[in-house]
Tab-separated table of C-alpha atoms and ligand atoms in Angstrom:
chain	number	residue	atom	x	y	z
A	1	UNK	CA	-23.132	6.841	-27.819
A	2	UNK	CA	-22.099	7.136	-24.063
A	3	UNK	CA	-20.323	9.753	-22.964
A	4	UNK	CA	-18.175	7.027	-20.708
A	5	UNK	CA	-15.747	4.200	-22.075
A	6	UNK	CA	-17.253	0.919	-20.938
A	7	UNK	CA	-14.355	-0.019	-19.292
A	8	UNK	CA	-14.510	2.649	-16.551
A	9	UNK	CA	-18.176	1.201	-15.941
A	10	UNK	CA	-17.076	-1.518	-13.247
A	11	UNK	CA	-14.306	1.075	-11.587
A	12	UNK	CA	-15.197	2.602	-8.650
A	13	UNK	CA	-13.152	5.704	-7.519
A	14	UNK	CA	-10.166	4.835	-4.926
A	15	UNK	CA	-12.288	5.056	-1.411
A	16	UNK	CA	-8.917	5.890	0.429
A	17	UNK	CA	-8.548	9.106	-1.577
A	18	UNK	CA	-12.418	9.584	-1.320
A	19	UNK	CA	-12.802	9.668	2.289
A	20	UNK	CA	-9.961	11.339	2.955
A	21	UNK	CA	-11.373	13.693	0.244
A	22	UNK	CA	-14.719	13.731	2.553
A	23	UNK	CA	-13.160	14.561	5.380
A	24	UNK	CA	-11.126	17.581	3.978
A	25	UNK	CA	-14.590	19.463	2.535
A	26	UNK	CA	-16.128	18.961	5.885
A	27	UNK	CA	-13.011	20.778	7.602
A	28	UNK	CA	-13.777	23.494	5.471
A	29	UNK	CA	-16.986	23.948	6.096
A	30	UNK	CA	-15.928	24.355	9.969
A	31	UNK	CA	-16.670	20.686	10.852
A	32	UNK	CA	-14.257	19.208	13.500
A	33	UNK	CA	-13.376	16.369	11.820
A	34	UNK	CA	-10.226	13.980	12.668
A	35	UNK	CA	-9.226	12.226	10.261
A	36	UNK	CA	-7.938	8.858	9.908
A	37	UNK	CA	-8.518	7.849	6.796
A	38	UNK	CA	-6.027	8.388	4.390
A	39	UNK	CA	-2.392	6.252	4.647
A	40	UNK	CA	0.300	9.126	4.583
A	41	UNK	CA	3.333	10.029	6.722
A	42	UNK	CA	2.369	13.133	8.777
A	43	UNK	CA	5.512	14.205	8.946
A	44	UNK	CA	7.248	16.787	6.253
A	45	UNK	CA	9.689	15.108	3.876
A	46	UNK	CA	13.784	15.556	5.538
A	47	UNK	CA	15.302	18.912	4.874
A	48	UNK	CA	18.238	17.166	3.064
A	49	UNK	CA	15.355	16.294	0.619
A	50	UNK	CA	13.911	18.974	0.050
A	51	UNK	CA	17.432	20.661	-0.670
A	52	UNK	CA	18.476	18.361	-3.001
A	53	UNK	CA	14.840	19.010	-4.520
A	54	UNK	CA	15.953	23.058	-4.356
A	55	UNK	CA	19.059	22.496	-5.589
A	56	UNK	CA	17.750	20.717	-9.007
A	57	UNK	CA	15.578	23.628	-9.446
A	58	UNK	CA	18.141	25.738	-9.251
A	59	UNK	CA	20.689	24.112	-11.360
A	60	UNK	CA	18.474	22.938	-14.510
A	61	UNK	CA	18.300	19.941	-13.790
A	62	UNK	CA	14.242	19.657	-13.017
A	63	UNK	CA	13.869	21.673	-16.480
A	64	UNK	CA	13.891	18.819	-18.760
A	65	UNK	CA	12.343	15.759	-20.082
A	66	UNK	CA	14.414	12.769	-18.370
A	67	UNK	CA	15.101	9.148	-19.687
A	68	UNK	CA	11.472	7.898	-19.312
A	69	UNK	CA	12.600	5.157	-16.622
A	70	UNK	CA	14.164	8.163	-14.381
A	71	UNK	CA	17.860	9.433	-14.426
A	72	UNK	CA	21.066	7.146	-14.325
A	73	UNK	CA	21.775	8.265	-10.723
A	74	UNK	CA	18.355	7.268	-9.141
A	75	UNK	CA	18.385	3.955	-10.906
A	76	UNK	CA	21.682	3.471	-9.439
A	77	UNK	CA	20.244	4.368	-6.412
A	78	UNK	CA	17.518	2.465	-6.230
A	79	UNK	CA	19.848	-0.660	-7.197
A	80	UNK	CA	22.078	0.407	-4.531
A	81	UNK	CA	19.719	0.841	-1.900
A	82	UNK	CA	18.093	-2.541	-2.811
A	83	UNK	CA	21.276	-4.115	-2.441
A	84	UNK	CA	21.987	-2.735	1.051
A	85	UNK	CA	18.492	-3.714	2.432
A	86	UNK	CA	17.688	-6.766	0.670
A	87	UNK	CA	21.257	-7.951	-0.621
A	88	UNK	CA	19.938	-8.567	-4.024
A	89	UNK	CA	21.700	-7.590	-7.207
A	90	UNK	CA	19.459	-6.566	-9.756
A	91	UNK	CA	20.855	-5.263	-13.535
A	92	UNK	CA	20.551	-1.585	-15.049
A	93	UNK	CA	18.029	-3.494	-17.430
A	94	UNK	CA	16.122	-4.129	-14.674
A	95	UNK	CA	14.585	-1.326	-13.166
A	96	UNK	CA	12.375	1.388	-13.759
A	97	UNK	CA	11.133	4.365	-12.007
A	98	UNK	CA	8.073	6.038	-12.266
A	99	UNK	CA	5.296	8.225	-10.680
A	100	UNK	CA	4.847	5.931	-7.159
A	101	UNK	CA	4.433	2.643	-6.926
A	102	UNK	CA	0.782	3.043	-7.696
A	103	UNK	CA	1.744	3.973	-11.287
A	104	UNK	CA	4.184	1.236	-11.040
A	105	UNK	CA	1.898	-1.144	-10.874
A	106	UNK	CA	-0.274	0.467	-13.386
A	107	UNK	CA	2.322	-0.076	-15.840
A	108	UNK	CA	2.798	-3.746	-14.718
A	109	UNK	CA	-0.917	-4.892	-15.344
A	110	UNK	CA	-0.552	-2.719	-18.501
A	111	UNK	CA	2.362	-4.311	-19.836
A	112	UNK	CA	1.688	-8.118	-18.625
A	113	UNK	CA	-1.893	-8.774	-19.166
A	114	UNK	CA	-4.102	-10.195	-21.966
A	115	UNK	CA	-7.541	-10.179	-22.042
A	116	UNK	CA	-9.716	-11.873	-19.224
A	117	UNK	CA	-5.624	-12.945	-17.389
A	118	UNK	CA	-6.542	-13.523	-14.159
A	119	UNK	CA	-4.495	-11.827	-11.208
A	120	UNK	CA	-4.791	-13.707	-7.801
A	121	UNK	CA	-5.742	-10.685	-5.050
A	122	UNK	CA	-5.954	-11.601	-1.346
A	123	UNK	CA	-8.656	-10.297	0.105
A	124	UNK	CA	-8.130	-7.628	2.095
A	125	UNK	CA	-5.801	-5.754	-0.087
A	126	UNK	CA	-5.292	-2.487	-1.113
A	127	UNK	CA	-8.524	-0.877	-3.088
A	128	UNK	CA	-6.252	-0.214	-6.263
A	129	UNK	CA	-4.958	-3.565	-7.115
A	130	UNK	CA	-8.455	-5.055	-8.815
A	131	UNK	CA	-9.046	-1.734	-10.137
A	132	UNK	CA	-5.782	-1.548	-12.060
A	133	UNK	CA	-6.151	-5.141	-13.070
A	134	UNK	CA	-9.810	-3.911	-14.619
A	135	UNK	CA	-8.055	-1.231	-16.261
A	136	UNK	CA	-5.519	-3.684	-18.301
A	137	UNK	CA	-8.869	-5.436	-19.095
A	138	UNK	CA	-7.575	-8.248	-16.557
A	139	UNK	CA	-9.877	-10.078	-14.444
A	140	UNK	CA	-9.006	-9.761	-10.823
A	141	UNK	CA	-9.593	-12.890	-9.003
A	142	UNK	CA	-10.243	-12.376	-5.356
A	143	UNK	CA	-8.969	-14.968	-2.506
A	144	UNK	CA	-11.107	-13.590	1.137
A	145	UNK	CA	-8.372	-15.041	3.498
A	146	UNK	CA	-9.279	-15.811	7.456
A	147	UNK	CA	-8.858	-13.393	10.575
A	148	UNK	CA	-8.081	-16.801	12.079
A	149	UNK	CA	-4.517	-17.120	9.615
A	150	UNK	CA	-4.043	-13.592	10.551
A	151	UNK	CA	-5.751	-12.450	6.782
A	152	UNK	CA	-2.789	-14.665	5.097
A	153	UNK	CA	-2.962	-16.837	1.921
A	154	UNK	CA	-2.807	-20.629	1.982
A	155	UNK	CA	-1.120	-22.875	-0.466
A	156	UNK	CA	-4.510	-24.685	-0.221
A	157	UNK	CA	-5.854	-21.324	-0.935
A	158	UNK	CA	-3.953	-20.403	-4.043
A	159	UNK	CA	-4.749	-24.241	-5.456
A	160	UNK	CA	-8.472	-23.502	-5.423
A	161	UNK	CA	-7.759	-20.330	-7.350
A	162	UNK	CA	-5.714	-21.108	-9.861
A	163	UNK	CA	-7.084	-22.139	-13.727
A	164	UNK	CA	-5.390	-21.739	-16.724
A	165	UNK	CA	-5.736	-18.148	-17.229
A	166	UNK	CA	-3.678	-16.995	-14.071
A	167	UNK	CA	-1.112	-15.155	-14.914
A	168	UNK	CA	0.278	-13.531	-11.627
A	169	UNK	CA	-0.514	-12.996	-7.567
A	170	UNK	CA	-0.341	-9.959	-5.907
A	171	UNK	CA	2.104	-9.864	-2.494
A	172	UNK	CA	1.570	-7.345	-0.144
A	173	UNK	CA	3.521	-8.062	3.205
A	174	UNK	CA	3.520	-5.908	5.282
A	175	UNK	CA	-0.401	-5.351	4.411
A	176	UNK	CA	-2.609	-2.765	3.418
A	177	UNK	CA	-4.813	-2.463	5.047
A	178	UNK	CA	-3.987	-5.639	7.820
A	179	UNK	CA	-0.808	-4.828	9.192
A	180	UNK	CA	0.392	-8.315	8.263
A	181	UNK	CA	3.726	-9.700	7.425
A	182	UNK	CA	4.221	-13.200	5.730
A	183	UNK	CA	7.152	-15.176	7.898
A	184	UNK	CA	9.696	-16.582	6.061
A	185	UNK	CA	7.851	-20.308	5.723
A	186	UNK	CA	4.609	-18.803	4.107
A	187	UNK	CA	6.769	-17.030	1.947
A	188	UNK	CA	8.321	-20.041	0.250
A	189	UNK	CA	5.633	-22.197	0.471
A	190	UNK	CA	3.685	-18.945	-1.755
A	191	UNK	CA	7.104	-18.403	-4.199
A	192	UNK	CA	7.809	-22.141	-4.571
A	193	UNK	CA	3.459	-22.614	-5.861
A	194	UNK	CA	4.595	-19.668	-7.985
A	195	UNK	CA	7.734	-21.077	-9.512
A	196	UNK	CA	6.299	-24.564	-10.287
A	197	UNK	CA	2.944	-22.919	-11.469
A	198	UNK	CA	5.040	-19.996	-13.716
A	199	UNK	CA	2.714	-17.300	-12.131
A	200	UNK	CA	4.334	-14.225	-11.310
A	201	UNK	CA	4.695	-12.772	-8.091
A	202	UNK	CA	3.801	-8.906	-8.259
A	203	UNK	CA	5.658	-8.310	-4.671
A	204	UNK	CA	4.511	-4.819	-3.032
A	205	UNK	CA	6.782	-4.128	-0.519
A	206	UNK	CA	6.105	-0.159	-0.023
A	207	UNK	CA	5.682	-0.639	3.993
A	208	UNK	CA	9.115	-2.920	3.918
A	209	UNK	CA	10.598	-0.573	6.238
A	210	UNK	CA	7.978	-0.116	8.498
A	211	UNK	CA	7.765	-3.585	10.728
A	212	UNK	CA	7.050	-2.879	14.360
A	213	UNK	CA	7.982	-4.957	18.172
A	214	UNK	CA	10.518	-6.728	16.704
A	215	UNK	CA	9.026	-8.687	14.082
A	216	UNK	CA	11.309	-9.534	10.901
A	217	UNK	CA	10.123	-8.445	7.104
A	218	UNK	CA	11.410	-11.161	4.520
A	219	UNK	CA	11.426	-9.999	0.744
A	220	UNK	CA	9.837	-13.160	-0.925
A	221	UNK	CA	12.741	-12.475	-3.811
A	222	UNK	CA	15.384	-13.332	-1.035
A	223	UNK	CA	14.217	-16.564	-0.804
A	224	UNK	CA	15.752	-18.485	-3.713
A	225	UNK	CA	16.975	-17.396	-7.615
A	226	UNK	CA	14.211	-18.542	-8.722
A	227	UNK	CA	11.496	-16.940	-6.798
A	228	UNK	CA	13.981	-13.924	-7.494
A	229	UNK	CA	13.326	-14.659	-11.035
A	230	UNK	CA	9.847	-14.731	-11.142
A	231	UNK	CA	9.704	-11.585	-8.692
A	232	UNK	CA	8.868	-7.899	-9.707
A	233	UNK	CA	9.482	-6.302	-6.655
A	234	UNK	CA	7.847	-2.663	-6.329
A	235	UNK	CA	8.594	-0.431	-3.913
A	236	UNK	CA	8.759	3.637	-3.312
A	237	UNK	CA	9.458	6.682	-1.346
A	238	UNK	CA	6.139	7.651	-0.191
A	239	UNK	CA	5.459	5.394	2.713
A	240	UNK	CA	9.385	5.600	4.287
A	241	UNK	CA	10.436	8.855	3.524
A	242	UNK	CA	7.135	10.419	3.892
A	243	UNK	CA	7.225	11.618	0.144
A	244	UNK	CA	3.815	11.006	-0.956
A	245	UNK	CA	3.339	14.185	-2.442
A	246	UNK	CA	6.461	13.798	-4.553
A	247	UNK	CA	5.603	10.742	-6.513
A	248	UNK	CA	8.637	8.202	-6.706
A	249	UNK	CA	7.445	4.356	-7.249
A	250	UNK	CA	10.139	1.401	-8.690
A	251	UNK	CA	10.234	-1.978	-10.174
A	252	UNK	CA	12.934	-4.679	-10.117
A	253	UNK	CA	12.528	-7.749	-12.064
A	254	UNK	CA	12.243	-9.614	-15.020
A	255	UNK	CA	14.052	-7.087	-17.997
A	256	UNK	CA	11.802	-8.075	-20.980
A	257	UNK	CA	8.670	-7.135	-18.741
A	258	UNK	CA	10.247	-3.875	-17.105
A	259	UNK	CA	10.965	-2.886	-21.063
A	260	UNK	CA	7.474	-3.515	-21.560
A	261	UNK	CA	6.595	-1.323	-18.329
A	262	UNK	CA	8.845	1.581	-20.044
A	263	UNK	CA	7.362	1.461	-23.185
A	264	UNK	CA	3.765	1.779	-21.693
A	265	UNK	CA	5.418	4.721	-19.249
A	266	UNK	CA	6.506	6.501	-22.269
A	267	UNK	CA	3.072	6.973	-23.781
A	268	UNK	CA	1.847	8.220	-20.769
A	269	UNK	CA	3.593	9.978	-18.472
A	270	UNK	CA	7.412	10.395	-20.310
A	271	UNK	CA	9.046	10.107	-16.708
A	272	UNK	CA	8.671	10.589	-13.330
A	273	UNK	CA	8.700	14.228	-12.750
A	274	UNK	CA	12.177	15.438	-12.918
A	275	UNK	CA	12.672	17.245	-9.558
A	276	UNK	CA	11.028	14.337	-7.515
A	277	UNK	CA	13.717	12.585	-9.068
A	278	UNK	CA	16.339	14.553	-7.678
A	279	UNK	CA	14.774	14.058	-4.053
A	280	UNK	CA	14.442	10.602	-4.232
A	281	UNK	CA	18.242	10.077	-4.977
A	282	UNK	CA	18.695	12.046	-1.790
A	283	UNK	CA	16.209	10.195	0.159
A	284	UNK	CA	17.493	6.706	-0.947
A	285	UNK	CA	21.613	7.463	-0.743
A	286	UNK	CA	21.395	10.027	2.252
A	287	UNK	CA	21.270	9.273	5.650
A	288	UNK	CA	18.897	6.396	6.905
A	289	UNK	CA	17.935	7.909	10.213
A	290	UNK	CA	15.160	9.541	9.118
A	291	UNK	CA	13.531	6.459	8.307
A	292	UNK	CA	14.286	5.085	11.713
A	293	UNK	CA	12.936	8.374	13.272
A	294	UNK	CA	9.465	8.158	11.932
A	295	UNK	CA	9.213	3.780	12.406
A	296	UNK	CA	10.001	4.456	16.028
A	297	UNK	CA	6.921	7.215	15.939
A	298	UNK	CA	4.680	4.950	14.344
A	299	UNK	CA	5.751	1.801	16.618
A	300	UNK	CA	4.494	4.393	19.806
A	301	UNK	CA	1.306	5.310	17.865
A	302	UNK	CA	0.587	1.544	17.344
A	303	UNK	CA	1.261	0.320	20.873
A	304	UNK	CA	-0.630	3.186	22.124
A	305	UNK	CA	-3.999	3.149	19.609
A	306	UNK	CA	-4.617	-0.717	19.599
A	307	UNK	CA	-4.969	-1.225	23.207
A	308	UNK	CA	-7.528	1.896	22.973
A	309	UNK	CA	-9.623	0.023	20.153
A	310	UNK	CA	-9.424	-3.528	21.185
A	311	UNK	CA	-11.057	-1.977	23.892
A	312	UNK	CA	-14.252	-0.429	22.138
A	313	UNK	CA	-17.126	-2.859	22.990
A	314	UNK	CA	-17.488	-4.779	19.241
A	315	UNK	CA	-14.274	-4.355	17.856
A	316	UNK	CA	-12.422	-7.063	17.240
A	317	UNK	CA	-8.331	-6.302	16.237
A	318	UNK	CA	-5.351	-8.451	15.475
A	319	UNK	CA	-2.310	-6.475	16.518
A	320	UNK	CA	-0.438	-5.252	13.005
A	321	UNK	CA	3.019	-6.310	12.939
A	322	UNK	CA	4.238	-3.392	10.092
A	323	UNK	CA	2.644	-0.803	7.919
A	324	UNK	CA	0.512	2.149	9.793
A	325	UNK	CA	-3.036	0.429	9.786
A	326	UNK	CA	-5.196	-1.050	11.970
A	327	UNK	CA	-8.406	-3.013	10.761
A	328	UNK	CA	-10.392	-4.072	13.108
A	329	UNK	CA	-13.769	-6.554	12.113
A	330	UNK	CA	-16.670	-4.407	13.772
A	331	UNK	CA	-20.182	-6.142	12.709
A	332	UNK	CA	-20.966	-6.719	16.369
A	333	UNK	CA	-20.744	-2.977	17.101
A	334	UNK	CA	-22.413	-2.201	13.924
A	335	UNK	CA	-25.553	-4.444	14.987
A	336	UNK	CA	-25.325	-2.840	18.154
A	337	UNK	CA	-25.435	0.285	17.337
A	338	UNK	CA	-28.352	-0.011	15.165
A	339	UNK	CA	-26.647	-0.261	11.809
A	340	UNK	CA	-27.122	-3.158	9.526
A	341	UNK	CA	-23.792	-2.586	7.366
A	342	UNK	CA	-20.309	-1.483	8.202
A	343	UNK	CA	-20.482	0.866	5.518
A	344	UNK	CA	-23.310	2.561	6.816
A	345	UNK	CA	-21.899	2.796	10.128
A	346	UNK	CA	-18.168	4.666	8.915
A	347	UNK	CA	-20.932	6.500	7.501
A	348	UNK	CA	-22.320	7.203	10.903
A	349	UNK	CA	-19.394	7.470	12.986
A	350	UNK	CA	-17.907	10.267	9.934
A	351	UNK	CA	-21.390	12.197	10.307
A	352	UNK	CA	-22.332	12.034	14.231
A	353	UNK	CA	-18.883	11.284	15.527
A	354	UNK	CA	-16.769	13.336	12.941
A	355	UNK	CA	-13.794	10.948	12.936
A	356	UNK	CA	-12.777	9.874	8.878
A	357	UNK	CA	-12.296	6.267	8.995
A	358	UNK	CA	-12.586	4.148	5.809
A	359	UNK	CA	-14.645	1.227	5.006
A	360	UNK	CA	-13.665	-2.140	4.699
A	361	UNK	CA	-15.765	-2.952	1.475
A	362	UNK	CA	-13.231	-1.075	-0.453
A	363	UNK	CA	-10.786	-3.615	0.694
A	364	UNK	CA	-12.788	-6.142	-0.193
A	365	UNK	CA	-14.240	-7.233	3.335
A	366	UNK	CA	-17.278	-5.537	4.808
A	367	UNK	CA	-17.300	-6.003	8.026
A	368	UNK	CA	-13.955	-4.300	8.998
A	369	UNK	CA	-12.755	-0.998	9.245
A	370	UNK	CA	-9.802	0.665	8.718
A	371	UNK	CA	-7.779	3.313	10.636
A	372	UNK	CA	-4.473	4.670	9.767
A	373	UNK	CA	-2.360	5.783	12.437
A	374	UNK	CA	-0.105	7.389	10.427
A	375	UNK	CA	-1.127	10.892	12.446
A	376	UNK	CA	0.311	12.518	15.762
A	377	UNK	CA	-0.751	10.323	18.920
A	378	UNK	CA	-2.930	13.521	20.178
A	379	UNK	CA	-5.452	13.134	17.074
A	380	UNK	CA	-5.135	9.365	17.462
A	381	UNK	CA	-6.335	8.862	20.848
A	382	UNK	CA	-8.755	11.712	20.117
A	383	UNK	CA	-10.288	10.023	16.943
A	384	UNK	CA	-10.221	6.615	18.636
A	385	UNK	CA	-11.998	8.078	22.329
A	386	UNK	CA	-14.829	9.527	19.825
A	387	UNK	CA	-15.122	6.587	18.082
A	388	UNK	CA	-15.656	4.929	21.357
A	389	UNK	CA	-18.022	7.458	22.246
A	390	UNK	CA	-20.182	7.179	19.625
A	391	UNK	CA	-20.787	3.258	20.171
A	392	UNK	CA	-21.605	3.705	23.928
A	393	UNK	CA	-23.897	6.086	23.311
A	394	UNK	CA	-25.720	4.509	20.224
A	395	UNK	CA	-25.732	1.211	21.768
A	396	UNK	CA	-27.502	2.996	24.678
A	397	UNK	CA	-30.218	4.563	22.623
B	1	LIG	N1	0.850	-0.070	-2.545
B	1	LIG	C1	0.206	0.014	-1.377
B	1	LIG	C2	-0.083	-1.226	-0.628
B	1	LIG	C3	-0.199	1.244	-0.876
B	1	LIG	O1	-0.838	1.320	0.287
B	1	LIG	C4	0.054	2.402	-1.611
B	1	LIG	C5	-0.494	3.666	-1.052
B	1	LIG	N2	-0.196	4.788	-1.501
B	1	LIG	C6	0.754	2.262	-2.824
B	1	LIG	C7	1.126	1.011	-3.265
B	1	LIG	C8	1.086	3.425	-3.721
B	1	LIG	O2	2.003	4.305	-3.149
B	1	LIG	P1	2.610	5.506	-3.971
B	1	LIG	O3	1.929	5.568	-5.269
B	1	LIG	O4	2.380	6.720	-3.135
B	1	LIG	O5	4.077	5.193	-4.128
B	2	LIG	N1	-2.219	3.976	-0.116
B	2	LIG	C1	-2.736	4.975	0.765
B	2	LIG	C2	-3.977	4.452	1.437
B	2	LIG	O1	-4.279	3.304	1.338
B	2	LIG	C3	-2.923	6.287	0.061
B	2	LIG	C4	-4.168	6.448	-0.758
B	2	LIG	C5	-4.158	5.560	-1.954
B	2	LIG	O2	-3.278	5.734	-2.778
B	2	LIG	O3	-5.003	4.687	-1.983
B	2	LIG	O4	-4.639	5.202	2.115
């Protein structure tokens, strides 16, 4: 008998986390490496956070087991906050908390999917979506959507997709890895197919606050009570408050399938861990300048790094309108430089260059690449100049 489930034989390890793994051992061994792989705030979590953190320590409260879908407070808070940003009312039934939104959404695919459901992904999305699908024994259903619609889904698209096993489509807007945000239009055209079609719209909006020059984020659940309806919206701390580390993810939606989401949360991981929890009511009730604070860094770091890239002979970059990503298609520089995949060239440019970039295959299109900017403009412009290095000099050899 195997040692390993067959299951985990068609899931890869999260390539995000791996690079940015990569990179890390090759610091230690002395190597100069910059890295840009990995999407995480640079910038330490608020004071006022971390004392309300301190302060749970101190007075028992992060000593205990809590309800598994996180303490009364934070669920208010999260209700609260969604209610200021978004101006949608959501119930006490309908919300959950748990260990970021990546175990979120873990619990989602857990709790929603049968056997061989299919789950519409738009290609390029984030490398965990198909593999959590996988891991409900789903069966992820890739859309590859065009540079030329800014990497956007099509009603046309979704048409040519859908059977009679689809049971939901995954939303990301603002994108990871693009940068993309659906307008208002594209949204209802995509929740209105939903609605008629009863396929549920998993809505990731974890880089909602982080929209850049002026452009507008939408939630698609704004858009009518019934989109609303068939909404779970998931969102988290990590990305605005710079909490990664802490682990805070919610759900809004539907109360029979956030139940369900519980239920699976409390065979695995009881609750989010307690003094996170504590944080994240700070983070989400506190003040709201922080957030501000680090959008207006990350709005200099992107007017400042895509300039420098559009400019590397090969590269070809649509300017991101939100998240901290940019992802530019570089098969002409790869052929150029004497590399006949994009894969093998992040390869290169991490080896010879020493600059951590990740490859687009794990986002489900191979000839891009992806940089986070989510790092202090000095190792930006650094990484990027190398990078640019590299291809002028392989292109000359
Ligand atoms: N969704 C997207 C699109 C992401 O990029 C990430 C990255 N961490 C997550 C969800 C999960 O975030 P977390 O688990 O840190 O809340
Ligand atoms: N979401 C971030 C990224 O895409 C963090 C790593 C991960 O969870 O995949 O880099």
């Amino acid at each position: 008998m195997g040692l390993i489930s067959d299951r985990m034989k068609t899931i890869g390890p999260s390539v995000t986390l791996a690079t940015s793994a990569k990179a890390k051992q090759l610091k230690a061994a002395g190597i100069d490496v910059i890295s840009l792989a990995v999407g995480e705030p640079d910038f330490q979590t608020a004071d006022s956070i971390k004392q309300a953190a301190i302060q749970a320590i101190e007075n028992g409260n992060a000593s205990y087991y809590t309800p598994t879908p996180g303490v009364p407070a934070l669920r208010q808070a999260v209700l609260k906050r969604t209610a200021e940003d978004l101006n949608l009312d959501y119930e006490d039934n309908q919300v959950i908390v748990a260990d970021g939104a990546k175990n979120v959404l873990y619990n989602l695919f857990q709790a929603i999917l049968n056997e061989k459901d299919e789950v519409l992904i738009f290609a390029p999305y984030w490398v965990s979506y198909t593999e959590q699908v996988k891991l409900a024994s789903g069966t992820p259903v890739t859309i590859s959507t065009e540079a030329k619609n800014d990497y956007k889904v099509t009603v046309a698209e979704l048409d040519a997709a859908i059977t009679s096993k689809t049971k939901a489509l995954i939303l990301n807007s603002p994108s990871n890895p693009t940068g993309m945000i659906y307008s208002k239009e594209e949204l209802l055209a995509i929740g209105n197919w939903a609605v008629k079609h009863n396929i549920l719209i998993v809505s990731d909006e974890i880089y909602g606050k982080l929209i850049y020059n002026g452009h507008e984020f939408i939630s698609i659940a704004t858009l009518s009570d019934e989109i609303k309806a068939q909404t779970i919206l998931v969102n988290g701390v990590s990305k605005s408050y710079a909490m990664t580390g802490w682990r805070i993810g919610y759900a809004l939606g539907n109360p029979e399938i956030i139940k369900a989401m519980i239920d699976v949360a409390s065979h695995s991981t009881s609750n989010p861990t307690a003094v996170s929890q504590y944080a994240a009511i700070e983070a989400l009730t506190g003040s709201q300048e922080i957030v501000e604070k680090m959008r207006l860094a990350f709005e200099e770091r992107l007017n400042t790094a895509y300039p420098l890239l559009a400019a590397i002979p090969g590269f070809e970059v649509i300017k991101p309108h939100g998240a901290f990503y940019l992802f530019p298609n570089v098969r002409q520089a790869a052929l150029a430089c004497g590399f006949t995949t994009v894969d093998e060239f992040v390869d290169g440019i991490l080896m010879e260059a020493h600059v951590a970039v990740v490859q687009g295959s794990g986002f489900g299109s191979k000839d891009n690449l992806r940089i986070s900017y989510a790092t202090d403009l000095e190792t930006l412009t650094k990484g990027i100049e190398r990078i640019h290095q590299y291809v002028l000099s392989k292109m000359n050899d």
